[in-house]
Structures are given as structure tokens and as C-alpha cells.
Amino acid sequence: MQNLWQSALHHIDVSEGTNVLEGVREIYRECRLEQDNNRLTLIVPNGFVSRLVSGRHQESILKACRTLLARENLEFSIRVSEEKKKPRKTREESRKDALPIKENSSEKLAGAEWNNHLISRYQFENYVVGESNRFAHAAAYQVSENPGKSYNPFYIYGGVGLGKTHLVNAVGNAILKKFPGKKLLYLTTESFLNEMVNAIKFNKMSEFRERYRSIDVLIVDDIQFLSNKERTQEEFFHTFNTLFESGKQIILTSDCPPNEIVTLEERLRSRFSSGLIADIQIPDFETKVAILSEKMRQEGINLSEDVIFFLATSIKSNIRELEGAMIRLGAYQTLMGKPVTIDVTRRLLSNLIQNASMPLHTELIMNEVAAFYKVTPKEIRSKKRNRSIAIARHVAVYLMRDLTQMSFPEIGREMGGRDHSTAIYAFRTVDENRDTDAILSRDIEILRRKLLQSL
Amino acid sequence: MDFTIEQHVFLEGLEKVSILSDRKNIALLASHILIEAKEGEITLISFDQSAGGRLRLPATVAVPGQATVLGKKLYQIVRELPSGRVHLSKDPSDRKGMTTLEKDNAIFHLKGIDPRDFSSFPEIAPEYSFSVPLKDLLRLLQRTLPFVEDEEKDYMNGALFQREREAGGRATLNIVGTDGSGLHHGHLVLGEEGGIDLTEQGQKRFLVKRRHIADLVRILETDAKDDKLTVDISVNPRYVLFQWLGFYFFVRLLDLRYPNYRDVFPEDHSVTIDMSREAFSSMLKRASLISDRNFEIEMLWDDRTVTVKSQNVDIGDSQEQSPAIVNGPASSFFFSLESLSKLLGVIGGVTVRMQAIISEDPQEHNKVPVIWSSLEEPQSRYVIMPLGAEA
């Protein structure tokens, strides 16, 4: 119904002019429409907005909804939302709350209202599991069953938009259902940093430390942003230790494994690595289809199967883009009142689909591999047989085969005019050694991820 | 003196009484708390010449006696102690000596003054009394306090309490504070708690100094979570006494003149403007980035919007609009940013209402008080005087 509300506002702009809603668009954003047969109810946040709507725009809104839904006998009413905002504090109350609570502070905090900042819509129930995230999901579920006991710390990494935030929030929400008394906090590294800066500024470090070291479950998103922040790393180190030594659960997410976070202190790196590390990869086709289906169910959007398949095939990068595309198509369908076809999809999402279907260029693979092994592309193509160059050459061949549609003869030519059998040999060498050579396996993983994210 | 007491009971009592001894640069007496131990209880007392507080707490008293300790410091120490029983003792022969506080492995020796320096706590015989729900009293005082004058002058000083009783017995309490350019008037219908007194209908009024109101607010806040509490207020010509939950707080009254605040409020209005409090507050905040507290802002309105303009010769200017529901002619006022900020610091609710009389005579335009209120808080109304036309 949020789509219909936005559509109604858009309709008023188009049919009556944009000046009608001038100045109120921001206020009206908090409203939502509910439909019950022929009755539409506009839920508004407070009495002032109710009076504004009824005094100025009620007729325009009703007219727009009747047109969009093609129902002339639609009735309309306004209702103030019953969700109460927290009462605003007076200055005196705010000043009182600023006083440090020293004695029995953890008990007092437990009894006082605690905001865990979890995103409630992210649950295990609506998390789609596929090969790309099966291990991470299973481990996450274990953590939710036995926080602080199973895997601690629990470190999840993966590219942007692959579901890390959903998964860790699902863990948090599941823990609170099972253990309602636990004090849990979800936040990003940036929030941690900002709070710390404010605590230093207002001389409230003891309260800051009290807050973070008295919780039962700490979930920190995007821990890679600790990179280059010495003071934050120092503080986080002490927080981590205090919680860990008390058997409290720590869950971290990042876009890379701990050993790839640049300028991370070794003591933090070793601690992050001391529990379980799980990665989430780009979902395969089937998983993408399943994700789209689930999201459509949640949003009340109905796209045809061929459009879903088309989206899953065309958008290769991350789930966030996939969902964004789906929302755009859903809004188009509601606004225009017409079903979305593949042609429409191609037209509406031309920029997304174009980017996604661009193949990986061999030059890009060559440059990344060369930089990684600290050699030059020229050396890789040359006849030199130094160990580092040879390894780089083999890895380049392997990745070209893995990430592009090139044949071995084409790869051989790309590698400085070599025979296709040389390319096959290089590929097989890497393929066979990957399972036994941890360093090789890690290197390939890093390069693969980097190359796919550059798409 | 020798007694033990539960740490949390002691702390709750000290939290109230230490507020009264929380002063800088005042007489030694006023910064100390007197502790009197008698059978089964201790009494904490803090007072100076103009106000004081007393509270009795259950304790196990081994030896009755008296001691004095720095109030704020004792509160800070007890706050840091773990839960459990706390032991205090003092050698009765050592009148200016140490009071010993012990808890587990912690021992404190605290200096004090001679308890005999504390004169006896006044018992106040009321002339009339009434009761007010604690949360309502606190709310009104919190909104009044920013508007109460703090200077030592003989007019418009302090907060006015006015109890009116109509024929038929209905009583209301009015609390007013003004600093000359802004005013808050809060009122409560007292209902059955209107109290019993020996006078007939009419009004009774008394004035309380700002710092005592501030102390009272801080003490009331310690019990604000309990919705059901009632404060008994007793008054005689020299003192007012506030009592609740065994806490007894007296204040010497100001003997000064106070204006008839009702004269400030016009009978009628020619314009009424309703706007979102949040939106208005945000607009002012942004305007204050240009126009600092010493300057004015201009508030204009037409039939659909309110516009706030600010300017600063050194920085530049700003303008921002917000939707409003307006009944009346378009016009504008200049207001002091400080006054409006003060108003928005206390006014609650969702919708702020401004009411004014728009005079056709430009000389008179800025002379009539502008009334502010919140539709969701009908017990309070505010006056913010507009600035002169030459502003």
C-alpha cells in the first residue's frame, strides 16, 4: 500500500500540478494507506498531519485513488497512528539522564529501556539459503542456539549486498526470542566510532565503556572500517577482550577475511580469526530466483516467472541490486497498471543489465594477478620461469578459464602466444593443488572476489 | 552513634537530601547533612536559613546519636558501594571528629562539623493545604523554571503559586514564572485534592525563589517514575512545605510583589496558527546557525505556511518554510531567538499553536503579547513578547 500512496501523490502532481503538494511532501512521507474492500484509510503520524490532509488534500487524494484503483465508490478516511513516539524529554530530564549511573549499573540498565537496534524484519524465516551461504547460515543458526558457547567470535565476510547484515540480524532476533533477558546490541563500526568520539568529547568514556562491556551479545557490521583507526582499534580491543573473557557472544561482519583488513593490529586480527570464519559468496541462479520469490512475497509484488528468471540471469552482482530492480518493476506495474514484460524490464533496468552483462576483460585479470604477485603483465607473458612469475602465470590462466568463456587456445594466445596444451597444463596444476595448498587457494579466492566485485 | 542500614535505602534517601547540600561557595552548614540515629530509624536533615529537607529511613540503630557529613560527598561514596548493609559510627565524645563508614573491605573516615551548630528543624503549622499529583506538579514546574527570574530584585522574582477556590469548592492551582519577556502559566484542577482550609473561596498565593524551585524539581524527579504519588503542600505566611513519601521539604517564601499575570493574556485573538512542533523546532535550530542567540528571527505567515527568516551581517541569511494551518490575516513578527528556543525547550506535544492580535496600527503591532501553547498540553500556555518593529 506504500506503493499506492506514492502513486497517489505522483498522480496528484501529474493531474493537478506539483504546487498542490508543495511543502508537505516530506510530512506526508510518513503516511501510509490501508485498504479494506472499498474503504481506504490513510494512517497519519499525528493530529497535525490529519488536519492538514483533511483541510487541504483529502479530495485530491480520494480522486487519485479512485482513478488508480478504477473504483468510483471508494470511501476514504483518516486515522492517526497509534504507534506512540517516545515522550520528548524536558531539559531537566535530559540533564538527569546524563548523570552517570555507577552503582549496580548493569542491573539498572537491564531494567531500563534498552534499544538493541536490531532490524526486526531480518529473520531466519525469510533468509533464503543456497550453496553460496549454506555454511554461514548453519553456523549462524548454531550461534543463535548457544550464544557465547558455539562459535565465538563468529566472523562472516562477503561482498557487498550478499546478505551479511540480514544474517547477523537474524541471529540477534533469534537470540532475543530464545533468551529474552539477554542484552544485545547491533551496530556498525561507524556507529561505534561516532559514539566513542562523542564520549571523548563530552568526557563520558566511563559510561561508554560501561555500555559496551556490560552486554551479552555484540554484533558489529562492517568491521573492516576499523582499518587505519588506531584509537578505535584500541578501544575495540579492550571491549572485545572484556566480552570474550566473560563468555559473551561477539559477531562481526566484513567485506574480507581478517587477514586482509589493512593496518589492522595483529592482536585484533588474531582474535577475529580465533573463532569461526564463514564467507558468503555471490548466489547462484537458483538461489537468486528463491530470493526474488521471497522478497516478492514480502512486498506483495507479482512478477511473471520469465521476468524473474531474466532478472536472476542478468543481474550478477549482488542481492541488493536484485531487490532494487524488483522494487522498481513492482512500482511500475502498480503505477501503470500493466504487467511487466521482459522488454519493459530491459528498458527500465537498462543500466543495471548492461553493466552486469559486461564480460571480464582478460587485461583486467592480467593486471590484477600481476599486481597481486608483484610482477608485471609483460613478465607473465614472457618466457621467464622464476617461481613467482610462474605461479602468477598459472593463476592468470586458471582465472581466465574460470571467469570468462575463453577456450584454452584463446587463453594460450593471450598468455604470450603459448600453445593451448600449456594453458591446459597450467589450469590443471592450479586446479589439482588448490585443495592441498592453502596459500594458493586463499590467493585465488582473493583475486576471484576482487575481480567479480569490479564488475 | 552507631547504626547499619541497607545501601539502597540509604542511597535513595541521600539522593534527595544531598541535592539541598549540593552548592558551591556557601556556608559550611548548608553543605553538610545532619544524621540523627534513634531507635529503629535515622533522620537525614539538610537545611540553611531559607530551605531544608528531612527524611526518615529505617535502620538498625545500636547506639543513638548524631553526626554531620558533607552531603554530596556522602552520596557519591554510598553510590559507589555494592549492595548490602552499610555501617556508620561516630565516637560520641568527639564532637568535631570523624564519622566512620564501613562496607566490606572499604572504610571511610569523614570529617564533619559540630551537630549542635544545626539549629532545630522548623515544624511548620499550615494555614491551608492541598495535594497535587507528583507528576503533574513536576511537569508544571519543569515548564515554569526556565521562565523564572533569577535576579535579586523586588518585582517579578520567583515562581508564583496561586491556589484558587471557587464557590462550590472547585480548586485550581496556577503556577507562573516570568522573566519580563516570556511567561509560563500552568494550571491544574485540583478536584478532591483541592484541600481543606479555614478560609472560604478566594485565592491564596505564595512566591518561591528560583533556586528552591530548581531544588524541588530535582528532588521530585527522583520519584517521577511512580505515577501514583501525591505531594501535600502546606502553606503559612512564611513557609511552604512539600511532603511526599516521608520526605519533608520546606522553603521560606519570598515577600515580594508579583504582577497580575492574567492581565498579560488578551481576551481574544485575530490570528491562530497551528504548526508541527518538530518542524518548527527544526527550522529554528537551522535558523540559529545564522542568527545566534543574541539576534532575532522573523516569523511570517500566509494562509498555508509559516516562514522563518534569519540574518547575520557577518555570516549571511536564511529562510525556511513549513506548512501551517492558519486562521486569520497574514502578517509577521520578530522574536528573540533565545526566547523561542526557551519555549521550544519545554513545550511538548505534536502541534504548537500561536495566537496573536494583529493590529492595523504598526505602532501597536508588536506591543500585544503573543500566546503560545501545545494542543496536546492544555495545562500550559506561554507568552513570548515580539520584538519592537525597529528590531
mmCIF file of C-alpha atoms in Angstrom, chain A residues 12-295:
data_model
loop_
_atom_site.group_PDB
_atom_site.id
_atom_site.type_symbol
_atom_site.label_atom_id
_atom_site.label_comp_id
_atom_site.label_asym_id
_atom_site.label_seq_id
_atom_site.Cartn_x
_atom_site.Cartn_y
_atom_site.Cartn_z
ATOM 1 C CA ILE A 12 -1.831 14.496 -7.956
ATOM 2 C CA ASP A 13 1.410 16.032 -9.211
ATOM 3 C CA VAL A 14 0.649 14.980 -12.744
ATOM 4 C CA SER A 15 -3.069 15.785 -12.851
ATOM 5 C CA GLU A 16 -3.249 18.906 -10.650
ATOM 6 C CA GLY A 17 0.243 20.306 -10.722
ATOM 7 C CA THR A 18 3.250 19.921 -8.447
ATOM 8 C CA ASN A 19 2.367 23.062 -6.479
ATOM 9 C CA VAL A 20 -0.565 21.290 -4.814
ATOM 10 C CA LEU A 21 1.690 19.198 -2.604
ATOM 11 C CA GLU A 22 4.437 21.735 -2.320
ATOM 12 C CA GLY A 23 5.844 21.968 1.181
ATOM 13 C CA VAL A 24 4.044 18.902 2.515
ATOM 14 C CA ARG A 25 5.751 16.085 0.675
ATOM 15 C CA GLU A 26 8.238 15.466 3.464
ATOM 16 C CA ILE A 27 5.483 15.370 6.111
ATOM 17 C CA TYR A 28 3.300 13.088 4.004
ATOM 18 C CA ARG A 29 6.113 10.602 3.531
ATOM 19 C CA GLU A 30 5.328 9.135 6.950
ATOM 20 C CA CYS A 31 1.739 8.364 5.971
ATOM 21 C CA ARG A 32 0.512 5.056 4.632
ATOM 22 C CA LEU A 33 -2.696 3.762 3.063
ATOM 23 C CA GLU A 34 -4.653 0.728 4.223
ATOM 24 C CA GLN A 35 -7.357 -0.799 2.079
ATOM 25 C CA ASP A 36 -10.281 -2.863 3.243
ATOM 26 C CA ASN A 37 -12.579 -3.660 0.317
ATOM 27 C CA ASN A 38 -13.981 -0.304 -0.740
ATOM 28 C CA ARG A 39 -12.597 1.597 2.159
ATOM 29 C CA LEU A 40 -9.257 3.335 2.123
ATOM 30 C CA THR A 41 -7.802 4.590 5.379
ATOM 31 C CA LEU A 42 -4.889 6.971 5.427
ATOM 32 C CA ILE A 43 -2.781 6.392 8.531
ATOM 33 C CA VAL A 44 -1.067 9.609 9.568
ATOM 34 C CA PRO A 45 1.563 10.082 12.271
ATOM 35 C CA ASN A 46 -0.233 12.710 14.347
ATOM 36 C CA GLY A 47 -3.188 15.072 14.687
ATOM 37 C CA PHE A 48 -1.499 17.955 12.913
ATOM 38 C CA VAL A 49 -0.955 15.951 9.738
ATOM 39 C CA SER A 50 -4.537 14.690 9.986
ATOM 40 C CA ARG A 51 -5.820 18.250 9.980
ATOM 41 C CA LEU A 52 -3.507 19.213 7.152
ATOM 42 C CA VAL A 53 -4.722 16.362 4.959
ATOM 43 C CA SER A 54 -8.402 16.861 5.748
ATOM 44 C CA GLY A 55 -8.178 20.613 5.297
ATOM 45 C CA ARG A 56 -6.247 20.680 2.048
ATOM 46 C CA HIS A 57 -5.763 17.451 0.154
ATOM 47 C CA GLN A 58 -8.442 14.959 1.078
ATOM 48 C CA GLU A 59 -10.417 15.393 -2.121
ATOM 49 C CA SER A 60 -7.366 15.244 -4.328
ATOM 50 C CA ILE A 61 -6.174 12.064 -2.626
ATOM 51 C CA LEU A 62 -9.560 10.386 -2.937
ATOM 52 C CA LYS A 63 -9.824 11.340 -6.593
ATOM 53 C CA ALA A 64 -6.355 9.987 -7.296
ATOM 54 C CA CYS A 65 -7.029 6.681 -5.523
ATOM 55 C CA ARG A 66 -10.322 6.218 -7.339
ATOM 56 C CA THR A 67 -8.536 6.698 -10.648
ATOM 57 C CA LEU A 68 -5.602 4.438 -9.825
ATOM 58 C CA LEU A 69 -7.739 1.628 -8.466
ATOM 59 C CA ALA A 70 -10.518 2.207 -11.017
ATOM 60 C CA ARG A 71 -13.149 2.243 -8.265
ATOM 61 C CA GLU A 72 -15.552 5.109 -8.206
ATOM 62 C CA ASN A 73 -17.291 4.095 -4.978
ATOM 63 C CA LEU A 74 -14.138 4.106 -2.896
ATOM 64 C CA GLU A 75 -14.520 5.648 0.558
ATOM 65 C CA PHE A 76 -11.773 7.455 2.355
ATOM 66 C CA SER A 77 -10.987 8.213 5.957
ATOM 67 C CA ILE A 78 -8.047 9.381 8.008
ATOM 68 C CA ARG A 79 -6.757 7.829 11.185
ATOM 69 C CA VAL A 80 -3.930 8.846 13.483
ATOM 70 C CA SER A 81 -1.396 6.081 14.010
ATOM 71 C CA GLU A 82 -1.448 4.502 17.432
ATOM 72 C CA GLU A 83 2.296 3.969 17.435
ATOM 73 C CA LYS A 84 3.450 6.352 20.115
ATOM 74 C CA LYS A 85 6.781 8.032 19.790
ATOM 75 C CA LYS A 86 8.859 8.112 22.943
ATOM 76 C CA PRO A 87 7.820 11.152 25.003
ATOM 77 C CA ARG A 88 10.208 14.003 24.500
ATOM 78 C CA LYS A 89 12.365 14.743 27.472
ATOM 79 C CA THR A 90 12.455 18.156 29.034
ATOM 80 C CA ARG A 91 15.830 19.745 29.554
ATOM 81 C CA GLU A 92 15.773 18.740 33.208
ATOM 82 C CA GLU A 93 15.038 15.123 32.418
ATOM 83 C CA SER A 94 17.723 15.086 29.756
ATOM 84 C CA ARG A 95 20.188 16.564 32.206
ATOM 85 C CA LYS A 96 19.284 13.976 34.797
ATOM 86 C CA ASP A 97 19.738 11.142 32.365
ATOM 87 C CA ALA A 98 23.170 12.490 31.571
ATOM 88 C CA LEU A 99 24.282 11.821 35.164
ATOM 89 C CA PRO A 100 26.487 8.722 35.292
ATOM 90 C CA ILE A 101 24.846 5.646 36.768
ATOM 91 C CA LYS A 102 27.626 3.968 38.710
ATOM 92 C CA GLU A 103 26.184 1.606 41.258
ATOM 93 C CA ASN A 104 24.584 -1.634 40.066
ATOM 94 C CA SER A 105 24.683 -0.128 36.647
ATOM 95 C CA SER A 106 24.298 -3.387 34.744
ATOM 96 C CA GLU A 107 21.179 -4.298 36.736
ATOM 97 C CA LYS A 108 19.790 -0.827 36.309
ATOM 98 C CA LEU A 109 20.487 -0.938 32.592
ATOM 99 C CA ALA A 110 18.778 -4.299 32.307
ATOM 100 C CA GLY A 111 15.703 -2.919 33.968
ATOM 101 C CA ALA A 112 15.742 0.319 31.947
ATOM 102 C CA GLU A 113 14.635 0.510 28.370
ATOM 103 C CA TRP A 114 17.410 -0.877 26.106
ATOM 104 C CA ASN A 115 17.496 -0.324 22.383
ATOM 105 C CA ASN A 116 19.257 -3.174 20.636
ATOM 106 C CA HIS A 117 18.965 -1.520 17.200
ATOM 107 C CA LEU A 118 18.228 -4.823 15.544
ATOM 108 C CA ILE A 119 16.427 -4.723 12.233
ATOM 109 C CA SER A 120 13.302 -6.681 13.068
ATOM 110 C CA ARG A 121 12.360 -7.647 9.529
ATOM 111 C CA TYR A 122 15.559 -9.686 9.145
ATOM 112 C CA GLN A 123 14.777 -13.153 10.470
ATOM 113 C CA PHE A 124 15.947 -16.680 9.779
ATOM 114 C CA GLU A 125 12.494 -17.424 8.432
ATOM 115 C CA ASN A 126 12.893 -15.075 5.484
ATOM 116 C CA TYR A 127 16.591 -15.710 4.852
ATOM 117 C CA VAL A 128 16.989 -17.692 1.654
ATOM 118 C CA VAL A 129 19.627 -20.400 1.869
ATOM 119 C CA GLY A 130 21.635 -21.625 -1.104
ATOM 120 C CA GLU A 131 25.050 -23.097 -1.810
ATOM 121 C CA SER A 132 26.629 -19.657 -1.566
ATOM 122 C CA ASN A 133 25.636 -19.166 2.076
ATOM 123 C CA ARG A 134 24.722 -22.590 3.427
ATOM 124 C CA PHE A 135 27.720 -22.908 5.697
ATOM 125 C CA ALA A 136 27.388 -19.377 7.046
ATOM 126 C CA HIS A 137 23.698 -19.918 7.672
ATOM 127 C CA ALA A 138 24.218 -23.185 9.532
ATOM 128 C CA ALA A 139 26.901 -21.651 11.718
ATOM 129 C CA ALA A 140 24.756 -18.591 12.364
ATOM 130 C CA TYR A 141 21.885 -20.782 13.463
ATOM 131 C CA GLN A 142 24.162 -22.639 15.857
ATOM 132 C CA VAL A 143 25.286 -19.361 17.353
ATOM 133 C CA SER A 144 21.697 -18.313 17.908
ATOM 134 C CA GLU A 145 21.007 -21.576 19.739
ATOM 135 C CA ASN A 146 24.038 -21.306 22.026
ATOM 136 C CA PRO A 147 25.336 -17.773 22.140
ATOM 137 C CA GLY A 148 28.761 -17.498 23.633
ATOM 138 C CA LYS A 149 29.320 -21.231 23.503
ATOM 139 C CA SER A 150 29.351 -22.438 19.912
ATOM 140 C CA TYR A 151 31.486 -20.190 17.746
ATOM 141 C CA ASN A 152 32.996 -17.164 19.358
ATOM 142 C CA PRO A 153 33.775 -14.824 17.785
ATOM 143 C CA PHE A 154 31.689 -15.522 14.721
ATOM 144 C CA TYR A 155 33.141 -13.739 11.692
ATOM 145 C CA ILE A 156 31.196 -13.516 8.437
ATOM 146 C CA TYR A 157 32.645 -11.938 5.317
ATOM 147 C CA GLY A 158 31.461 -11.439 1.786
ATOM 148 C CA GLY A 159 30.946 -8.857 -0.915
ATOM 149 C CA VAL A 160 28.513 -6.006 -0.694
ATOM 150 C CA GLY A 161 24.808 -6.792 -0.773
ATOM 151 C CA LEU A 162 25.091 -10.541 -0.267
ATOM 152 C CA GLY A 163 23.073 -10.833 2.932
ATOM 153 C CA LYS A 164 25.572 -10.476 5.785
ATOM 154 C CA THR A 165 23.505 -7.856 7.595
ATOM 155 C CA HIS A 166 20.362 -9.915 7.182
ATOM 156 C CA LEU A 167 22.063 -12.977 8.593
ATOM 157 C CA VAL A 168 23.561 -11.331 11.679
ATOM 158 C CA ASN A 169 20.304 -9.546 12.465
ATOM 159 C CA ALA A 170 18.511 -12.872 12.097
ATOM 160 C CA VAL A 171 20.911 -14.299 14.670
ATOM 161 C CA GLY A 172 20.212 -11.389 17.000
ATOM 162 C CA ASN A 173 16.448 -11.616 16.635
ATOM 163 C CA ALA A 174 16.544 -15.377 17.186
ATOM 164 C CA ILE A 175 18.683 -14.988 20.321
ATOM 165 C CA LEU A 176 16.256 -12.479 21.785
ATOM 166 C CA LYS A 177 13.324 -14.798 21.123
ATOM 167 C CA LYS A 178 15.065 -17.663 22.829
ATOM 168 C CA PHE A 179 16.741 -15.677 25.582
ATOM 169 C CA PRO A 180 14.620 -12.548 26.121
ATOM 170 C CA GLY A 181 16.670 -11.458 29.103
ATOM 171 C CA LYS A 182 19.893 -11.111 27.126
ATOM 172 C CA LYS A 183 21.211 -7.664 26.418
ATOM 173 C CA LEU A 184 22.104 -7.425 22.769
ATOM 174 C CA LEU A 185 23.458 -4.639 20.630
ATOM 175 C CA TYR A 186 23.721 -4.404 16.876
ATOM 176 C CA LEU A 187 25.662 -1.554 15.339
ATOM 177 C CA THR A 188 28.035 -0.653 12.555
ATOM 178 C CA THR A 189 31.697 0.107 13.149
ATOM 179 C CA GLU A 190 30.960 3.653 12.122
ATOM 180 C CA SER A 191 28.385 3.993 14.933
ATOM 181 C CA PHE A 192 30.893 2.594 17.422
ATOM 182 C CA LEU A 193 33.440 5.126 16.235
ATOM 183 C CA ASN A 194 30.988 8.038 16.401
ATOM 184 C CA GLU A 195 29.872 7.114 19.891
ATOM 185 C CA MET A 196 33.452 6.877 21.006
ATOM 186 C CA VAL A 197 34.287 10.279 19.566
ATOM 187 C CA ASN A 198 31.311 11.814 21.352
ATOM 188 C CA ALA A 199 32.237 10.093 24.602
ATOM 189 C CA ILE A 200 35.736 11.532 24.417
ATOM 190 C CA LYS A 201 34.389 14.952 23.524
ATOM 191 C CA PHE A 202 31.963 15.077 26.454
ATOM 192 C CA ASN A 203 34.196 13.252 28.880
ATOM 193 C CA LYS A 204 31.887 10.274 29.145
ATOM 194 C CA MET A 205 34.316 7.464 28.418
ATOM 195 C CA SER A 206 33.452 5.573 31.562
ATOM 196 C CA GLU A 207 29.780 5.498 30.565
ATOM 197 C CA PHE A 208 30.781 4.482 27.041
ATOM 198 C CA ARG A 209 32.826 1.589 28.331
ATOM 199 C CA GLU A 210 30.103 0.611 30.784
ATOM 200 C CA ARG A 211 27.613 0.443 27.907
ATOM 201 C CA TYR A 212 29.649 -1.792 25.688
ATOM 202 C CA ARG A 213 31.221 -4.043 28.255
ATOM 203 C CA SER A 214 28.026 -4.951 30.020
ATOM 204 C CA ILE A 215 26.176 -6.538 27.131
ATOM 205 C CA ASP A 216 25.657 -10.220 26.387
ATOM 206 C CA VAL A 217 25.769 -10.217 22.586
ATOM 207 C CA LEU A 218 27.634 -7.694 20.455
ATOM 208 C CA ILE A 219 27.086 -7.620 16.707
ATOM 209 C CA VAL A 220 29.272 -5.263 14.707
ATOM 210 C CA ASP A 221 28.742 -4.768 10.983
ATOM 211 C CA ASP A 222 31.490 -3.775 8.548
ATOM 212 C CA ILE A 223 34.389 -4.292 10.921
ATOM 213 C CA GLN A 224 36.780 -3.573 8.029
ATOM 214 C CA PHE A 225 36.238 0.114 8.787
ATOM 215 C CA LEU A 226 38.479 -0.285 11.808
ATOM 216 C CA SER A 227 41.276 -0.099 9.299
ATOM 217 C CA ASN A 228 43.575 2.891 9.945
ATOM 218 C CA LYS A 229 41.715 3.922 13.092
ATOM 219 C CA GLU A 230 44.166 3.308 15.899
ATOM 220 C CA ARG A 231 42.267 4.732 18.824
ATOM 221 C CA THR A 232 39.089 2.925 17.826
ATOM 222 C CA GLN A 233 41.023 -0.305 17.432
ATOM 223 C CA GLU A 234 42.476 0.165 20.901
ATOM 224 C CA GLU A 235 39.070 0.695 22.443
ATOM 225 C CA PHE A 236 37.520 -2.126 20.482
ATOM 226 C CA PHE A 237 40.313 -4.429 21.577
ATOM 227 C CA HIS A 238 39.502 -3.842 25.240
ATOM 228 C CA THR A 239 35.793 -4.182 24.602
ATOM 229 C CA PHE A 240 36.372 -7.419 22.722
ATOM 230 C CA ASN A 241 38.546 -8.837 25.483
ATOM 231 C CA THR A 242 36.146 -7.952 28.259
ATOM 232 C CA LEU A 243 33.226 -9.547 26.474
ATOM 233 C CA PHE A 244 35.126 -12.571 25.246
ATOM 234 C CA GLU A 245 36.612 -13.360 28.622
ATOM 235 C CA SER A 246 33.135 -13.191 30.162
ATOM 236 C CA GLY A 247 31.841 -15.685 27.620
ATOM 237 C CA LYS A 248 29.745 -13.106 25.787
ATOM 238 C CA GLN A 249 28.993 -13.663 22.106
ATOM 239 C CA ILE A 250 30.669 -11.460 19.524
ATOM 240 C CA ILE A 251 29.557 -11.459 15.893
ATOM 241 C CA LEU A 252 31.393 -9.499 13.231
ATOM 242 C CA THR A 253 30.895 -8.916 9.535
ATOM 243 C CA SER A 254 33.302 -7.631 6.962
ATOM 244 C CA ASP A 255 33.902 -7.488 3.254
ATOM 245 C CA CYS A 256 37.058 -9.587 3.588
ATOM 246 C CA PRO A 257 38.717 -12.081 5.948
ATOM 247 C CA PRO A 258 40.569 -10.689 8.998
ATOM 248 C CA ASN A 259 43.988 -11.106 7.449
ATOM 249 C CA GLU A 260 43.043 -8.815 4.573
ATOM 250 C CA ILE A 261 41.939 -5.860 6.639
ATOM 251 C CA VAL A 262 44.647 -3.326 6.006
ATOM 252 C CA THR A 263 46.501 -1.876 9.016
ATOM 253 C CA LEU A 264 44.550 -3.943 11.488
ATOM 254 C CA GLU A 265 46.512 -4.569 14.660
ATOM 255 C CA GLU A 266 47.812 -8.069 14.855
ATOM 256 C CA ARG A 267 46.211 -8.676 18.253
ATOM 257 C CA LEU A 268 42.803 -7.847 16.773
ATOM 258 C CA ARG A 269 43.478 -9.882 13.662
ATOM 259 C CA SER A 270 44.353 -12.926 15.728
ATOM 260 C CA ARG A 271 41.292 -12.507 17.930
ATOM 261 C CA PHE A 272 38.943 -12.142 14.987
ATOM 262 C CA SER A 273 40.410 -15.298 13.498
ATOM 263 C CA SER A 274 40.237 -17.290 16.691
ATOM 264 C CA GLY A 275 36.603 -18.311 16.362
ATOM 265 C CA LEU A 276 34.744 -19.362 13.237
ATOM 266 C CA ILE A 277 35.112 -17.551 9.910
ATOM 267 C CA ALA A 278 32.411 -18.086 7.309
ATOM 268 C CA ASP A 279 32.063 -16.497 3.921
ATOM 269 C CA ILE A 280 29.046 -15.681 1.812
ATOM 270 C CA GLN A 281 29.500 -15.800 -1.925
ATOM 271 C CA ILE A 282 27.543 -14.479 -4.838
ATOM 272 C CA PRO A 283 24.389 -16.556 -5.053
ATOM 273 C CA ASP A 284 23.859 -18.920 -7.958
ATOM 274 C CA PHE A 285 20.910 -18.703 -10.289
ATOM 275 C CA GLU A 286 18.569 -20.913 -8.256
ATOM 276 C CA THR A 287 19.271 -19.014 -5.053
ATOM 277 C CA LYS A 288 18.642 -15.688 -6.761
ATOM 278 C CA VAL A 289 15.295 -16.931 -8.012
ATOM 279 C CA ALA A 290 14.417 -18.091 -4.498
ATOM 280 C CA ILE A 291 15.460 -14.744 -3.032
ATOM 281 C CA LEU A 292 13.378 -12.857 -5.557
ATOM 282 C CA SER A 293 10.365 -15.037 -4.869
ATOM 283 C CA GLU A 294 10.656 -14.473 -1.127
ATOM 284 C CA LYS A 295 11.067 -10.738 -1.500
#
